[in-house]
Amino acid sequence: MSVKKGRVFSGARPTGRQHIGNYFGAISNYVKLQEEYDCIYCIVDLHALTTLETTRDLKQNTLEMTWDWLAAGIDPQKSIVFVQSMVRQVTELHTILSMVTPLGKLTDLPTFKEKVRENPKNVNYGLVGYPVLMSADILLYRADMVPVGVDQAPHIEFARETVRSFNFHYSTDVLIEPKEKFTDFPKIMGIDGVNKMSKSLNNDIEIAATATETAAKVMQMVTDPARQRRSDPGNPDVCNVFSLHKIFTPPEKVAEINVECRRAGIGCVDCKKILAANMNAYFAPLRERRLEFEKDPEGTWDILQQGAKRASVIAEETMVSVREAVGLPAIRKD
Ligand code: ADP
């Protein structure tokens, strides 16, 4: 990797096929960042274990997500793309960092409280340590920048505090404080029009869906609830179909729809047909590239293995310094 503006790390859990929320909220940003930064993109399968009931689909979901990433333009020649569990040093750093982490700080985090509310029957030890593992990821690869949504900001602050605790406790400057880089992408709403698009709410449209599947999902989208009949004027300001037009449809056409909807000149069905066609046109090249990757799962695992190999070099460098700072014996290579 060439020396660029700095090093970016981002991890996402292997949720399988990605939806358009993931695409505009994360993936398209990842693709842009790799031009200016040294980027490390990680599929955090260990983090996924904190909430998964079964790991049956874990590997397939990892592949599906990787295919979307690669097809979207994340380039393994430019960026390091790998699977978290393939670089074992992260679990070692996680253990070491957990010793400088007060338990109360973890249980006070809003994200932890939310997880407990969501799933009170599975509050496991790993879930409490989720932000410690996340810090271990960022710090292991010495990232200076982490692209996140606003909801993740407390975790980055947590990582910075962990750096300060560790460096103070062991009188060292081995670990680097990361900064957050807020993603400025819109929050994409689901086809229900009221919740954020999310796989778990089953209100998503996958970027790799077929043209027919995409059209069917768009047809299910909730529009302005006050518009009952074709002859009623609509309000684009409260319509999620219109919000998506702003992303997928040329501005002149968006302006026309805005006017026509308000005077009942265009109905919701026609409006959705235009959206589905534009969405399909937008994702067609990505879908074509994805088909090529899908043909070769072994080749995809090779890409991830190669990424892990490159990531391991950075990880081991960090761990040599960390072990030394902590006072643990060095591990001989021979
Ligand atoms: P994770 O919890 O591992 O981040 P998610 O699938 O929830 O996994 O999200 C992956 C990325 O996609 C995150 O950066 C998240 O902010 C973004 N994302 C997910 N859903 C949406 C959405 N509806 N709109 C915008 N961004 C989203």
PDB file of N, CA and C in Angstrom, residues 160-192:
ATOM      1  N   ARG A 160     -10.618   5.474  22.274  1.00  0.00           N
ATOM      2  CA  ARG A 160      -9.608   6.491  22.645  1.00  0.00           C
ATOM      3  C   ARG A 160      -9.283   6.407  24.135  1.00  0.00           C
ATOM      4  N   GLU A 161     -10.325   6.256  24.948  1.00  0.00           N
ATOM      5  CA  GLU A 161     -10.094   6.150  26.400  1.00  0.00           C
ATOM      6  C   GLU A 161      -9.283   4.899  26.727  1.00  0.00           C
ATOM      7  N   THR A 162      -9.540   3.835  25.972  1.00  0.00           N
ATOM      8  CA  THR A 162      -8.794   2.588  26.180  1.00  0.00           C
ATOM      9  C   THR A 162      -7.310   2.812  25.866  1.00  0.00           C
ATOM     10  N   VAL A 163      -7.057   3.551  24.804  1.00  0.00           N
ATOM     11  CA  VAL A 163      -5.661   3.865  24.448  1.00  0.00           C
ATOM     12  C   VAL A 163      -5.002   4.625  25.598  1.00  0.00           C
ATOM     13  N   ARG A 164      -5.706   5.636  26.102  1.00  0.00           N
ATOM     14  CA  ARG A 164      -5.127   6.452  27.174  1.00  0.00           C
ATOM     15  C   ARG A 164      -4.865   5.603  28.423  1.00  0.00           C
ATOM     16  N   SER A 165      -5.830   4.744  28.773  1.00  0.00           N
ATOM     17  CA  SER A 165      -5.653   3.879  29.955  1.00  0.00           C
ATOM     18  C   SER A 165      -4.453   2.948  29.766  1.00  0.00           C
ATOM     19  N   PHE A 166      -4.415   2.332  28.583  1.00  0.00           N
ATOM     20  CA  PHE A 166      -3.351   1.361  28.328  1.00  0.00           C
ATOM     21  C   PHE A 166      -1.987   2.058  28.344  1.00  0.00           C
ATOM     22  N   ASN A 167      -1.893   3.152  27.583  1.00  0.00           N
ATOM     23  CA  ASN A 167      -0.600   3.840  27.481  1.00  0.00           C
ATOM     24  C   ASN A 167      -0.145   4.381  28.844  1.00  0.00           C
ATOM     25  N   PHE A 168      -1.119   4.857  29.649  1.00  0.00           N
ATOM     26  CA  PHE A 168      -0.790   5.373  30.979  1.00  0.00           C
ATOM     27  C   PHE A 168      -0.355   4.219  31.898  1.00  0.00           C
ATOM     28  N   HIS A 169      -1.164   3.170  31.896  1.00  0.00           N
ATOM     29  CA  HIS A 169      -0.928   2.034  32.783  1.00  0.00           C
ATOM     30  C   HIS A 169       0.438   1.391  32.542  1.00  0.00           C
ATOM     31  N   TYR A 170       0.822   1.296  31.276  1.00  0.00           N
ATOM     32  CA  TYR A 170       2.083   0.619  30.946  1.00  0.00           C
ATOM     33  C   TYR A 170       3.184   1.601  30.537  1.00  0.00           C
ATOM     34  N   SER A 171       2.964   2.887  30.834  1.00  0.00           N
ATOM     35  CA  SER A 171       3.949   3.946  30.504  1.00  0.00           C
ATOM     36  C   SER A 171       4.522   3.762  29.102  1.00  0.00           C
ATOM     37  N   THR A 172       3.638   3.817  28.141  1.00  0.00           N
ATOM     38  CA  THR A 172       4.061   3.594  26.759  1.00  0.00           C
ATOM     39  C   THR A 172       3.275   4.524  25.833  1.00  0.00           C
ATOM     40  N   ASP A 173       3.682   4.565  24.569  1.00  0.00           N
ATOM     41  CA  ASP A 173       2.862   5.282  23.580  1.00  0.00           C
ATOM     42  C   ASP A 173       2.601   4.375  22.377  1.00  0.00           C
ATOM     43  N   VAL A 174       2.564   3.100  22.673  1.00  0.00           N
ATOM     44  CA  VAL A 174       2.420   2.093  21.614  1.00  0.00           C
ATOM     45  C   VAL A 174       1.095   2.223  20.862  1.00  0.00           C
ATOM     46  N   LEU A 175       0.012   2.460  21.585  1.00  0.00           N
ATOM     47  CA  LEU A 175      -1.294   2.504  20.920  1.00  0.00           C
ATOM     48  C   LEU A 175      -1.635   3.921  20.476  1.00  0.00           C
ATOM     49  N   ILE A 176      -2.341   4.001  19.357  1.00  0.00           N
ATOM     50  CA  ILE A 176      -2.659   5.306  18.748  1.00  0.00           C
ATOM     51  C   ILE A 176      -4.145   5.609  18.923  1.00  0.00           C
ATOM     52  N   GLU A 177      -4.457   6.872  19.310  1.00  0.00           N
ATOM     53  CA  GLU A 177      -5.872   7.244  19.465  1.00  0.00           C
ATOM     54  C   GLU A 177      -6.531   7.453  18.102  1.00  0.00           C
ATOM     55  N   PRO A 178      -7.599   6.727  17.825  1.00  0.00           N
ATOM     56  CA  PRO A 178      -8.278   6.900  16.531  1.00  0.00           C
ATOM     57  C   PRO A 178      -9.278   8.060  16.560  1.00  0.00           C
ATOM     58  N   LYS A 179      -9.544   8.591  15.377  1.00  0.00           N
ATOM     59  CA  LYS A 179     -10.585   9.633  15.254  1.00  0.00           C
ATOM     60  C   LYS A 179     -11.756   9.038  14.482  1.00  0.00           C
ATOM     61  N   GLU A 180     -12.965   9.543  14.766  1.00  0.00           N
ATOM     62  CA  GLU A 180     -14.078   9.075  13.959  1.00  0.00           C
ATOM     63  C   GLU A 180     -14.204   9.956  12.726  1.00  0.00           C
ATOM     64  N   LYS A 181     -14.682   9.362  11.659  1.00  0.00           N
ATOM     65  CA  LYS A 181     -14.987  10.152  10.475  1.00  0.00           C
ATOM     66  C   LYS A 181     -16.460   9.885  10.192  1.00  0.00           C
ATOM     67  N   PHE A 182     -17.273  10.899  10.455  1.00  0.00           N
ATOM     68  CA  PHE A 182     -18.708  10.660  10.308  1.00  0.00           C
ATOM     69  C   PHE A 182     -19.088  10.486   8.848  1.00  0.00           C
ATOM     70  N   THR A 183     -19.866   9.473   8.609  1.00  0.00           N
ATOM     71  CA  THR A 183     -20.353   9.255   7.249  1.00  0.00           C
ATOM     72  C   THR A 183     -21.502  10.241   7.031  1.00  0.00           C
ATOM     73  N   ASP A 184     -21.499  10.889   5.874  1.00  0.00           N
ATOM     74  CA  ASP A 184     -22.511  11.928   5.650  1.00  0.00           C
ATOM     75  C   ASP A 184     -23.599  11.435   4.702  1.00  0.00           C
ATOM     76  N   PHE A 185     -23.874  10.158   4.781  1.00  0.00           N
ATOM     77  CA  PHE A 185     -24.862   9.606   3.867  1.00  0.00           C
ATOM     78  C   PHE A 185     -26.241   9.574   4.511  1.00  0.00           C
ATOM     79  N   PRO A 186     -27.249   9.622   3.664  1.00  0.00           N
ATOM     80  CA  PRO A 186     -28.598   9.656   4.221  1.00  0.00           C
ATOM     81  C   PRO A 186     -28.924   8.355   4.927  1.00  0.00           C
ATOM     82  N   LYS A 187     -29.817   8.479   5.912  1.00  0.00           N
ATOM     83  CA  LYS A 187     -30.345   7.266   6.530  1.00  0.00           C
ATOM     84  C   LYS A 187     -31.420   6.741   5.581  1.00  0.00           C
ATOM     85  N   ILE A 188     -31.211   5.572   5.051  1.00  0.00           N
ATOM     86  CA  ILE A 188     -32.178   5.022   4.101  1.00  0.00           C
ATOM     87  C   ILE A 188     -33.295   4.325   4.875  1.00  0.00           C
ATOM     88  N   MET A 189     -34.512   4.714   4.574  1.00  0.00           N
ATOM     89  CA  MET A 189     -35.654   4.098   5.246  1.00  0.00           C
ATOM     90  C   MET A 189     -36.057   2.821   4.515  1.00  0.00           C
ATOM     91  N   GLY A 190     -36.685   1.924   5.258  1.00  0.00           N
ATOM     92  CA  GLY A 190     -37.099   0.649   4.671  1.00  0.00           C
ATOM     93  C   GLY A 190     -38.357   0.778   3.834  1.00  0.00           C
ATOM     94  N   ILE A 191     -38.777  -0.329   3.223  1.00  0.00           N
ATOM     95  CA  ILE A 191     -39.945  -0.250   2.341  1.00  0.00           C
ATOM     96  C   ILE A 191     -41.233   0.038   3.130  1.00  0.00           C
ATOM     97  N   ASP A 192     -41.170  -0.144   4.463  1.00  0.00           N
ATOM     98  CA  ASP A 192     -42.335   0.214   5.292  1.00  0.00           C
ATOM     99  C   ASP A 192     -42.466   1.733   5.452  1.00  0.00           C
TER     100      ASP A 192
END
